[in-house]
XYZ file of C-alpha atoms in Angstrom:
498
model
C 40.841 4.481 -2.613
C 39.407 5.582 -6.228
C 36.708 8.613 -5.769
C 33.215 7.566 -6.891
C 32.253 9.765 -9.686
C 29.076 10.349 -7.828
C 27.789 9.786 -4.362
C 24.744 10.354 -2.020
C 25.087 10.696 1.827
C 22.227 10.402 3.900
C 19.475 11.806 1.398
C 16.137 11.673 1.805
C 12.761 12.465 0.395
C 9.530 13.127 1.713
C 6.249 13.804 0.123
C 3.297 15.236 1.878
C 4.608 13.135 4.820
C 5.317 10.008 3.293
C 8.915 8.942 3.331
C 10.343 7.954 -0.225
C 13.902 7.829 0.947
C 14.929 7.680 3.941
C 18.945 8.544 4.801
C 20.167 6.958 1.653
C 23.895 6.104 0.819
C 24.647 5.457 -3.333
C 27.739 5.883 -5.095
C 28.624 5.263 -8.565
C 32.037 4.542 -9.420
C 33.775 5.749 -12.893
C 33.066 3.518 -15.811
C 31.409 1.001 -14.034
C 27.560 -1.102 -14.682
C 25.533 -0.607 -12.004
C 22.277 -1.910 -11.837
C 19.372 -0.478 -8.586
C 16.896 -2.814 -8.365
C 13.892 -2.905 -5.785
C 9.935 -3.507 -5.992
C 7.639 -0.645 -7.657
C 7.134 1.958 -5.230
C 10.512 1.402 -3.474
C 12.356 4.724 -4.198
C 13.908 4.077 -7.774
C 11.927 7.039 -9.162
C 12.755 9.244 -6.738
C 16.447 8.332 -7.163
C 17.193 8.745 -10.942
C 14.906 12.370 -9.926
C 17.233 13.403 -7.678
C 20.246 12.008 -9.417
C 18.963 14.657 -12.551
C 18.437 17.594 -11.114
C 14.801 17.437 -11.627
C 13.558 17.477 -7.848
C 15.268 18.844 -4.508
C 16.305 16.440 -1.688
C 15.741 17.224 1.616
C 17.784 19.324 3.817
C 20.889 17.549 4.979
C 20.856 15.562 2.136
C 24.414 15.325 0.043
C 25.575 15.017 -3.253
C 28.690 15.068 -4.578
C 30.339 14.610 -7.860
C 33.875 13.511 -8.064
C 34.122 13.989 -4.301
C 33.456 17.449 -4.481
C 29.961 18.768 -2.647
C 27.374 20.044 -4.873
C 25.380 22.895 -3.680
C 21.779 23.545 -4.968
C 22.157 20.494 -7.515
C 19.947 21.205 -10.511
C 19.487 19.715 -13.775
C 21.749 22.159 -15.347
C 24.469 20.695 -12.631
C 23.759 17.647 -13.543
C 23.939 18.297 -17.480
C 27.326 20.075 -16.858
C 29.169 17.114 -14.974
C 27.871 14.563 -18.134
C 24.907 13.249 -16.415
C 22.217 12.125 -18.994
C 19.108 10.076 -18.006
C 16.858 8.147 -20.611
C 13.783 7.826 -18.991
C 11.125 5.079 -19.707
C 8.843 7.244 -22.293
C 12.429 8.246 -24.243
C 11.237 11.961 -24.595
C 12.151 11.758 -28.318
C 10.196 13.600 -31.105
C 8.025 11.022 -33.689
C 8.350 13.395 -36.453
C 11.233 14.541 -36.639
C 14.134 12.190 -38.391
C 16.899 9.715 -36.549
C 19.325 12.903 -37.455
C 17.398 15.406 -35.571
C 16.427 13.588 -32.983
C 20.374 12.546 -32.241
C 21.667 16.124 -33.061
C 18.700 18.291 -31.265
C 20.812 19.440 -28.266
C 23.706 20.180 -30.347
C 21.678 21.840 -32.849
C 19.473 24.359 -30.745
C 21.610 24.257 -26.976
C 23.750 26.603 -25.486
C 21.656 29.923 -26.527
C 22.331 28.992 -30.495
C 19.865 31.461 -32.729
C 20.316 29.387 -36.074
C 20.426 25.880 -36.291
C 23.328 24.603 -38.785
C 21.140 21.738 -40.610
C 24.696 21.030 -42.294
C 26.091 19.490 -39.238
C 23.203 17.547 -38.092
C 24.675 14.460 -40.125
C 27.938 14.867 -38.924
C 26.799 14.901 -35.131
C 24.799 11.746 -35.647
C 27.681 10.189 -37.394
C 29.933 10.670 -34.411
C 27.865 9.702 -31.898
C 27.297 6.385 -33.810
C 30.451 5.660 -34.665
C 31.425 5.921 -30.720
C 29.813 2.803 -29.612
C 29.702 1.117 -33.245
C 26.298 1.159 -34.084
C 24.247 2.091 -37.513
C 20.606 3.669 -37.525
C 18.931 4.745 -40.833
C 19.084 8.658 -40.050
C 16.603 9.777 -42.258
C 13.491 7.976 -41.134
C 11.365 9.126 -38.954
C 11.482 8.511 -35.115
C 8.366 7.385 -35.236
C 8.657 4.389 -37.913
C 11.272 2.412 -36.592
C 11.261 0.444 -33.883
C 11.431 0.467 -30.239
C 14.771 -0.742 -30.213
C 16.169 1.627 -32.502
C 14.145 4.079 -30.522
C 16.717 3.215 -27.378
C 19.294 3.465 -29.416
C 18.154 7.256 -30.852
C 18.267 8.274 -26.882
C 21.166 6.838 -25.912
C 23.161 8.188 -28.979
C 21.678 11.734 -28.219
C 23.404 11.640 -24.899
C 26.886 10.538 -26.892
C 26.500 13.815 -28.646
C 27.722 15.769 -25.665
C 30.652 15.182 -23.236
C 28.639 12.240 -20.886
C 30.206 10.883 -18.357
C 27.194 9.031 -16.565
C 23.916 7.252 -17.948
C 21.044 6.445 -16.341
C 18.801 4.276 -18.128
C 15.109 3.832 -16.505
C 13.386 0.109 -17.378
C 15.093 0.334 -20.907
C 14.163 -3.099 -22.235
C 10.667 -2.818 -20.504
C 9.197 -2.848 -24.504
C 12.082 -4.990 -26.509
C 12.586 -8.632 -27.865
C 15.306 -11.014 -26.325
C 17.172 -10.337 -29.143
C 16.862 -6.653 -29.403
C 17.651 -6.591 -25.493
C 21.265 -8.765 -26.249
C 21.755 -6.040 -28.802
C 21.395 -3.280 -26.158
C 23.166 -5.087 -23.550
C 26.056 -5.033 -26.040
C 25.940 -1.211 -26.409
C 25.901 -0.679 -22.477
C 29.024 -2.951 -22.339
C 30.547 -0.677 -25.467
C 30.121 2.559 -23.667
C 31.834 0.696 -20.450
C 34.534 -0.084 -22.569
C 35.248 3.224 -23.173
C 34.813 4.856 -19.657
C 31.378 5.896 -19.505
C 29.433 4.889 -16.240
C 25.991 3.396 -16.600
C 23.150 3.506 -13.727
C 20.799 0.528 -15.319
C 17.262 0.234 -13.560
C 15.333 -2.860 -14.003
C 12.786 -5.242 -12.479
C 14.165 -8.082 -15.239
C 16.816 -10.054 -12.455
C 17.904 -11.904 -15.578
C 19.116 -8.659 -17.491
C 20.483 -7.314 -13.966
C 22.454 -10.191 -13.310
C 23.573 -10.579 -16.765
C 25.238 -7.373 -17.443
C 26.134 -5.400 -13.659
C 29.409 -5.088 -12.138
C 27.648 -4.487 -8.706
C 24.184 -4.407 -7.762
C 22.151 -1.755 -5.072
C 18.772 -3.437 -3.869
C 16.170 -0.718 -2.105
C 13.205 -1.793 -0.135
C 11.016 1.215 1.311
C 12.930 3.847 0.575
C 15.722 2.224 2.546
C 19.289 1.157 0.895
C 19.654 -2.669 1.858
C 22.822 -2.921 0.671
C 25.320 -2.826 -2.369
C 26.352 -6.140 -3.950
C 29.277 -7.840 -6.337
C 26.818 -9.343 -9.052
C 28.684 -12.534 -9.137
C 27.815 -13.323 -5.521
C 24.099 -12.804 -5.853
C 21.240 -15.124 -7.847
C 17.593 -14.419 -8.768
C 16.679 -16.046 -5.525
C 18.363 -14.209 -3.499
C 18.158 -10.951 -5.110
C 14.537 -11.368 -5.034
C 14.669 -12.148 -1.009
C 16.814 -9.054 -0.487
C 13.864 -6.955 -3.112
C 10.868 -8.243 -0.397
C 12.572 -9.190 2.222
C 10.762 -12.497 1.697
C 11.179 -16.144 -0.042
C 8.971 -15.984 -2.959
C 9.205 -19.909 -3.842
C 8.133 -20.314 -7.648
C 6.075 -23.433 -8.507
C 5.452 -25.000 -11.690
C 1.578 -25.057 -12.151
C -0.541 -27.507 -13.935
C -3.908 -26.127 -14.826
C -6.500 -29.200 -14.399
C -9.152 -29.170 -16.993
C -12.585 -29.190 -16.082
C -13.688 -30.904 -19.344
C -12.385 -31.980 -22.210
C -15.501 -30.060 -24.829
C -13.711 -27.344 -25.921
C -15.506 -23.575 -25.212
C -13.408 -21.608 -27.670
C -12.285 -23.273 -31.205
C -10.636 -21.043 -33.510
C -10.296 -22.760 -37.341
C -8.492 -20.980 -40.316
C -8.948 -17.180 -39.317
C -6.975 -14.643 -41.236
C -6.871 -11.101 -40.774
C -4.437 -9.571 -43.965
C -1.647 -7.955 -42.494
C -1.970 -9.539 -38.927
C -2.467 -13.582 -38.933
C -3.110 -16.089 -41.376
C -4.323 -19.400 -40.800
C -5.125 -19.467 -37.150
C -6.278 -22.795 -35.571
C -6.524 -23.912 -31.971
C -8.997 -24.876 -29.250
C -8.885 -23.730 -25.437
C -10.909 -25.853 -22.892
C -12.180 -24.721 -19.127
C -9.886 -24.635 -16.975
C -6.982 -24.503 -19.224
C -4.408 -21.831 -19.893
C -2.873 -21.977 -23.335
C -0.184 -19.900 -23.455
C 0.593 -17.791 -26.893
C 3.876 -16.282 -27.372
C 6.419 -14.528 -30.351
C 8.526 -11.681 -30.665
C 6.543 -8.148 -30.946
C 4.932 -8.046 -34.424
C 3.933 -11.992 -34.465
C 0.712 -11.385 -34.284
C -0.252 -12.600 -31.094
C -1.966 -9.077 -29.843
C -3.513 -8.881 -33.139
C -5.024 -12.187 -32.990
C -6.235 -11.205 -28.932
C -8.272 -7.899 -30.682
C -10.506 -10.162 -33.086
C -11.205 -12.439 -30.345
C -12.394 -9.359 -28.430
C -14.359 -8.013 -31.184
C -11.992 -4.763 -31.251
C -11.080 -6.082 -34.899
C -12.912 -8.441 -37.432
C -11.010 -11.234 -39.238
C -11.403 -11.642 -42.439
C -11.932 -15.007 -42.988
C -12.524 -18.402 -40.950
C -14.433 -19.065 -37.919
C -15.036 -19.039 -34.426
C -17.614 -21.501 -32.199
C -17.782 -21.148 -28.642
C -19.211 -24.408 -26.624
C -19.221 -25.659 -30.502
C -21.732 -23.086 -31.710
C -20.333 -20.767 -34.568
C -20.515 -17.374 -33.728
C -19.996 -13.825 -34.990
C -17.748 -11.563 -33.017
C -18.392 -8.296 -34.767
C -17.888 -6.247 -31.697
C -16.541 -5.955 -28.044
C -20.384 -6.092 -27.178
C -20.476 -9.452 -28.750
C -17.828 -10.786 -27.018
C -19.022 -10.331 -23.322
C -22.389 -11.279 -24.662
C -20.132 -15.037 -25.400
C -18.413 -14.331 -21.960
C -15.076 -13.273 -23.110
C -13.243 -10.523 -21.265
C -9.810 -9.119 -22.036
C -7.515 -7.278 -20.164
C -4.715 -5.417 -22.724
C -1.186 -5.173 -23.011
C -1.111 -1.356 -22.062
C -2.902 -0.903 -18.671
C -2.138 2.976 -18.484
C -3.921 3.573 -22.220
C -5.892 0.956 -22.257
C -6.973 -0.755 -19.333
C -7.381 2.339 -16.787
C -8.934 5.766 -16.424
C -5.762 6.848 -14.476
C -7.419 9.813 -12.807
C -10.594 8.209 -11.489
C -11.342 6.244 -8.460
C -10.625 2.606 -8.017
C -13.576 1.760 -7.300
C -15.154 3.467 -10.485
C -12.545 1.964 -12.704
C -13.712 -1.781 -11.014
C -17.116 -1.345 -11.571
C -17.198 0.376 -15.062
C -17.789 -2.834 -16.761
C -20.896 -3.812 -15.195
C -22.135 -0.604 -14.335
C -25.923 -1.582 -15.967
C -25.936 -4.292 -13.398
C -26.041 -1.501 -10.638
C -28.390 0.616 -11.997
C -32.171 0.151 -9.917
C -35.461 1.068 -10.971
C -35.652 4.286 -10.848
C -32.219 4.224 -13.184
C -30.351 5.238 -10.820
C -27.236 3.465 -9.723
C -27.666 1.352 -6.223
C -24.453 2.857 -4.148
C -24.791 0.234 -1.370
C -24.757 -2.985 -4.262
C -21.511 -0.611 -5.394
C -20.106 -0.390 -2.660
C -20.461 -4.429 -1.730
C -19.400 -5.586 -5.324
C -16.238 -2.943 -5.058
C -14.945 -4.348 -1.948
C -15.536 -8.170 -2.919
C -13.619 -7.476 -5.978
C -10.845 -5.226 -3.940
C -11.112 -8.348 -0.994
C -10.509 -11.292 -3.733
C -8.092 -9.950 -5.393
C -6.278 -8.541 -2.426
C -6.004 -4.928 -4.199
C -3.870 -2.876 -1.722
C -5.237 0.597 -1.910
C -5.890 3.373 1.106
C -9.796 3.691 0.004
C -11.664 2.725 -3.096
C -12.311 6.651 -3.634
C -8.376 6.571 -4.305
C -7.454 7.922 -8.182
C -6.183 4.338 -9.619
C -3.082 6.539 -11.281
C -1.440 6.335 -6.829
C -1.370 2.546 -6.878
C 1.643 0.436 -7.713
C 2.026 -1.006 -11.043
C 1.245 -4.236 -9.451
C -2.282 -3.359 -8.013
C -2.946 -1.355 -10.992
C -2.831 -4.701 -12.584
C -5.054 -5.996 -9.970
C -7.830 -3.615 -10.386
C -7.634 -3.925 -14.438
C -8.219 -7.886 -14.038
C -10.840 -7.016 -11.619
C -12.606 -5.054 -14.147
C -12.884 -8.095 -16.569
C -13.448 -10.848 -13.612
C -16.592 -8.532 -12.220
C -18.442 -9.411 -15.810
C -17.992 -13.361 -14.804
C -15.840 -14.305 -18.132
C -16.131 -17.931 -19.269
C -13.109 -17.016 -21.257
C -10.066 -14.567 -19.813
C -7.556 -13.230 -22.330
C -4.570 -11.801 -20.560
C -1.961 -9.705 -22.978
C 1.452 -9.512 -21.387
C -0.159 -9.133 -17.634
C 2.532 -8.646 -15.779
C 4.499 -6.310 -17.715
C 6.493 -3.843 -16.165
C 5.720 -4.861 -12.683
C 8.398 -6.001 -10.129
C 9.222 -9.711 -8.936
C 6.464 -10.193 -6.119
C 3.431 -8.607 -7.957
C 4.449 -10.887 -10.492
C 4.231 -13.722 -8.989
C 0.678 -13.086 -7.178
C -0.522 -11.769 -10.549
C 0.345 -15.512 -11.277
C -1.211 -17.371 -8.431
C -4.773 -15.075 -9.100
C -4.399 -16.217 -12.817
C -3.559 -20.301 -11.192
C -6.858 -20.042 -8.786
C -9.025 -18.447 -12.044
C -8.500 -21.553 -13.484
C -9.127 -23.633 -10.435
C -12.638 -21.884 -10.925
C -13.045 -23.067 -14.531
C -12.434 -20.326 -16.622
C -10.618 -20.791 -19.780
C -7.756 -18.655 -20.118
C -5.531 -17.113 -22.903
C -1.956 -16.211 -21.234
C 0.059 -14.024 -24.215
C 3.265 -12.712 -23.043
C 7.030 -12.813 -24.550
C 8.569 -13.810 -21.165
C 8.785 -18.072 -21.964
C 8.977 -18.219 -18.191
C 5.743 -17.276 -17.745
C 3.950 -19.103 -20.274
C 5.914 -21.976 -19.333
C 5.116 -22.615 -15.734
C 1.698 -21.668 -15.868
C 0.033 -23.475 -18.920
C -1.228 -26.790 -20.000
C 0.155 -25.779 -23.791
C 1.983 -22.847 -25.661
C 1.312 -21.887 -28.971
C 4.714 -19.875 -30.513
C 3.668 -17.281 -33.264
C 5.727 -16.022 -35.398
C 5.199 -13.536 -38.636
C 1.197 -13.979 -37.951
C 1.704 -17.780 -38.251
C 1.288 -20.774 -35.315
C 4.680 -21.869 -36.258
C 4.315 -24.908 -33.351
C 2.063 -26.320 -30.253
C 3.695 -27.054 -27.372
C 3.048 -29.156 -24.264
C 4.598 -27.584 -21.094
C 5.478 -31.199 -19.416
C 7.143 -32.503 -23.257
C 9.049 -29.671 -23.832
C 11.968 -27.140 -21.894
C 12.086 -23.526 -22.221
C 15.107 -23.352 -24.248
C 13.280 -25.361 -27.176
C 10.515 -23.099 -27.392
C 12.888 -19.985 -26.636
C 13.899 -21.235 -30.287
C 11.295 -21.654 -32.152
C 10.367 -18.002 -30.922
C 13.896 -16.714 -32.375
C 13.483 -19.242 -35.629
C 16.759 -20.822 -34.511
C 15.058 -24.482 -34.136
């Protein structure tokens, strides 16, 4: 029987008394794709930490490394044996060049006192040429794009002798086309021997490139599967340990006078030409690769940018949106694309972060704020939306990406929007918060509110809108109607490939 290049025997984690894993069995075998999947808070984190070096397991835990026991495993261990991880934020340097950023350990590890600038080049040249790709090594870092970015990490781990790499969520920010590109590189580097731990919440992606498959649920390992016997469906009941049956959804409208018409806006360098209308009840869907312009148009709706030309009527009124002020004043909420920088102050309370919107609402007349009409609007919000938290006094930076999300569209639904937009609202959150995020979206609508649903997941613009609207350089390049049209037809006007 072949020796797993690395294995963990009964380890376990505990914080402050809360179990992360519990007695956990993992092996990775040489040269192999092996993709852990499980919902947010299910013990992936703790994993690739404990896989690194980076935190201890518990007594009685064991790892070993080519069958041989590892005592004390630290990161250096784990750097020694060829163990690189790529986390989620990269760790890479924004002003420094592609070179230095692929060269940096080389350059300045192992106690060197001068760094050889003359072989930075070389280094970078090596690493590329092992899995056959091509960056521009003299821009910076911080100019090119995310994809490249992935590339820059994973080609800085090529520099030394690697024999395992864990990659943590590393399509989370990339195109379909810039993920089949990275897919391709994680088959390269299987191709010649090195093994690669891939975490994801995107089933598709999982499926699509693992030779076998661990699912954890609550710190627990449920089990270790071939990919070719598993599906989305039943990966995802093996995830929650429940059927999460997906349903095509039909918003009804609740009258056919448009509130929002959009004619000719332009904004140079973002959008030209925008026109559409959005009705109550409806959810038009807007989606393109990154850099269509689709968050860009989102802003000026908001007031967070101006356009520079065309208009905008609500209820067929032309307005002014000069500011985000003006926009709630029109009933317009937004909830962004970034929850951690934008949506949430990470280290305060839930309930502050719910309530921060309408906080003039609370305030009585002595100007003071009414803590009992606090606490009641907090807990209708936390009760409708079915926020799972341990108190509302709980720093919002604890919950799971999923009720994160919950308590940013919470926020926006406390200021009682006629008009919702949602930027890429489910993004990086697993397979079940997903899909409630999508049913609370389904029942605003039921309510009448007109909603704006931009994401680059087709799937999700597809079964939940009345009509998709496929941007593409700043430009509506087509309007679709969800019950005209399939997913692979708009997948293609998205690429250009129609």
């Amino acid at each position: 029987m072949t020796v797993p290049f690395l294995s963990l025997k009964r380890v376990s984690k505990q914080y402050a008394g809360v179990t992360a894993l519990d007695s956990v069995d993992f092996e990775l075998q040489k040269g192999e794709i092996h993709c852990l999947v499980g919902e947010n808070g299910s013990g992936k984190s703790t994993m690739i930490k404990i896989i690194s070096g980076t935190i201890d397991p518990d007594p009685g835990s064991i790892i070993e490394i080519q069958g041989e026991p590892v005592q004390n495993y630290k990161a250096i261990n784990a750097i020694d044996k060829g163990i690189q991880v790529i986390y989620q934020d990269l760790s890479l340097f924004p002003n420094l060049t592609v070179a230095e950023n692929i060269a940096l350990c080389e350059l300045v590890g192992d106690h060197k006192r001068y760094v050889q600038w003359e072989n930075m080049k070389k280094i970078a040249e090596k690493a590329m040429a092992r899995i056959n790709v091509s960056l521009p090594l003299d821009a910076l870092v911080g100019e090119i794009s995310i994809a490249d970015q992935q590339l820059v990490a994973i080609l800085r781990s090529l520099t030394r002798d690697v024999n395992l790499i864990v990659m943590d969520e590393p399509t989370a920010s990339l195109t379909k086309h810039e993920v089949d590109s990275l897919l391709a590189v994680v088959k390269d580097m299987k191709a010649k021997g090195i093994t690669t731990m891939f975490v994801s919440h995107k089933l598709n992606e999982v499926l699509q490139i693992a030779d076998r498959v661990s699912v954890i649920r609550d710190g627990k390992m449920i089990g270790v599967y071939p990919a070719h016997e598993l599906n989305d469906k039943k990966l995802t009941f093996l995830m929650t340990g429940k059927k999460v049956e997906y349903r095509n959804f039909t918003p009804e409208l609740k009258s056919n006078v448009p509130i929002l018409e959009c004619r000719d806006l332009s904004r140079a360098g973002d959008y030209k030409d925008i026109s559409f209308d959005l009705r109550p009840g409806e959810i038009l869907g807007i989606t393109g690769l990154l850099g269509s312009g689709r968050t860009e148009l989102a802003l000026s709706l908001f007031g967070i940018t101006k356009p520079d030309k065309g208009e905008i009527l609500i209820n067929e009124k032309n307005v002014k949106i000069r500011s985000v002020q003006d926009a709630l004043k029109f009933g317009i909420a937004y909830v962004p694309e970034d929850r951690h920088v934008q949506g949430l102050i990470n280290v305060q309370p839930v309930g502050d972060n719910i309530i921060i919107t309408t906080i003039d609402s609370l305030v009585n007349k002595f100007r003071l704020i009414d803590k009992k009409k606090k606490r009641e609007r907090i807990q209708q919000l936390v009760e409708n939306l079915a926020i799972k938290i341990p108190g509302v006094d709980s720093p919002v930076q604890t919950l799971s990406g999923g009720n994160q999300q919950r308590v940013v569209l919470a926020k926006w639904i406390a200021t009682n929007p006629r008009i919702l937009i949602l930027d890429g609202p489910t993004i990086g959150i697993d397979i079940a918060a997903k899909f409630s995020i999508h049913e609370i979206i389904r029942e605003l609508a039921k309510q009448g509110i007109a909603i704006i649903l931009i994401s680059e997941e087709i799937p999700e613009v597809f079964n939940n809108c009345n009509r998709v609207l496929v941007m593409r350089k700043g430009i509506i390049v087509r309007e679709f109607d969800t019950a005209k049209v399939t997913m692979d037809e708009i997948q293609d006007y998205v690429n250009g490939t129609f």
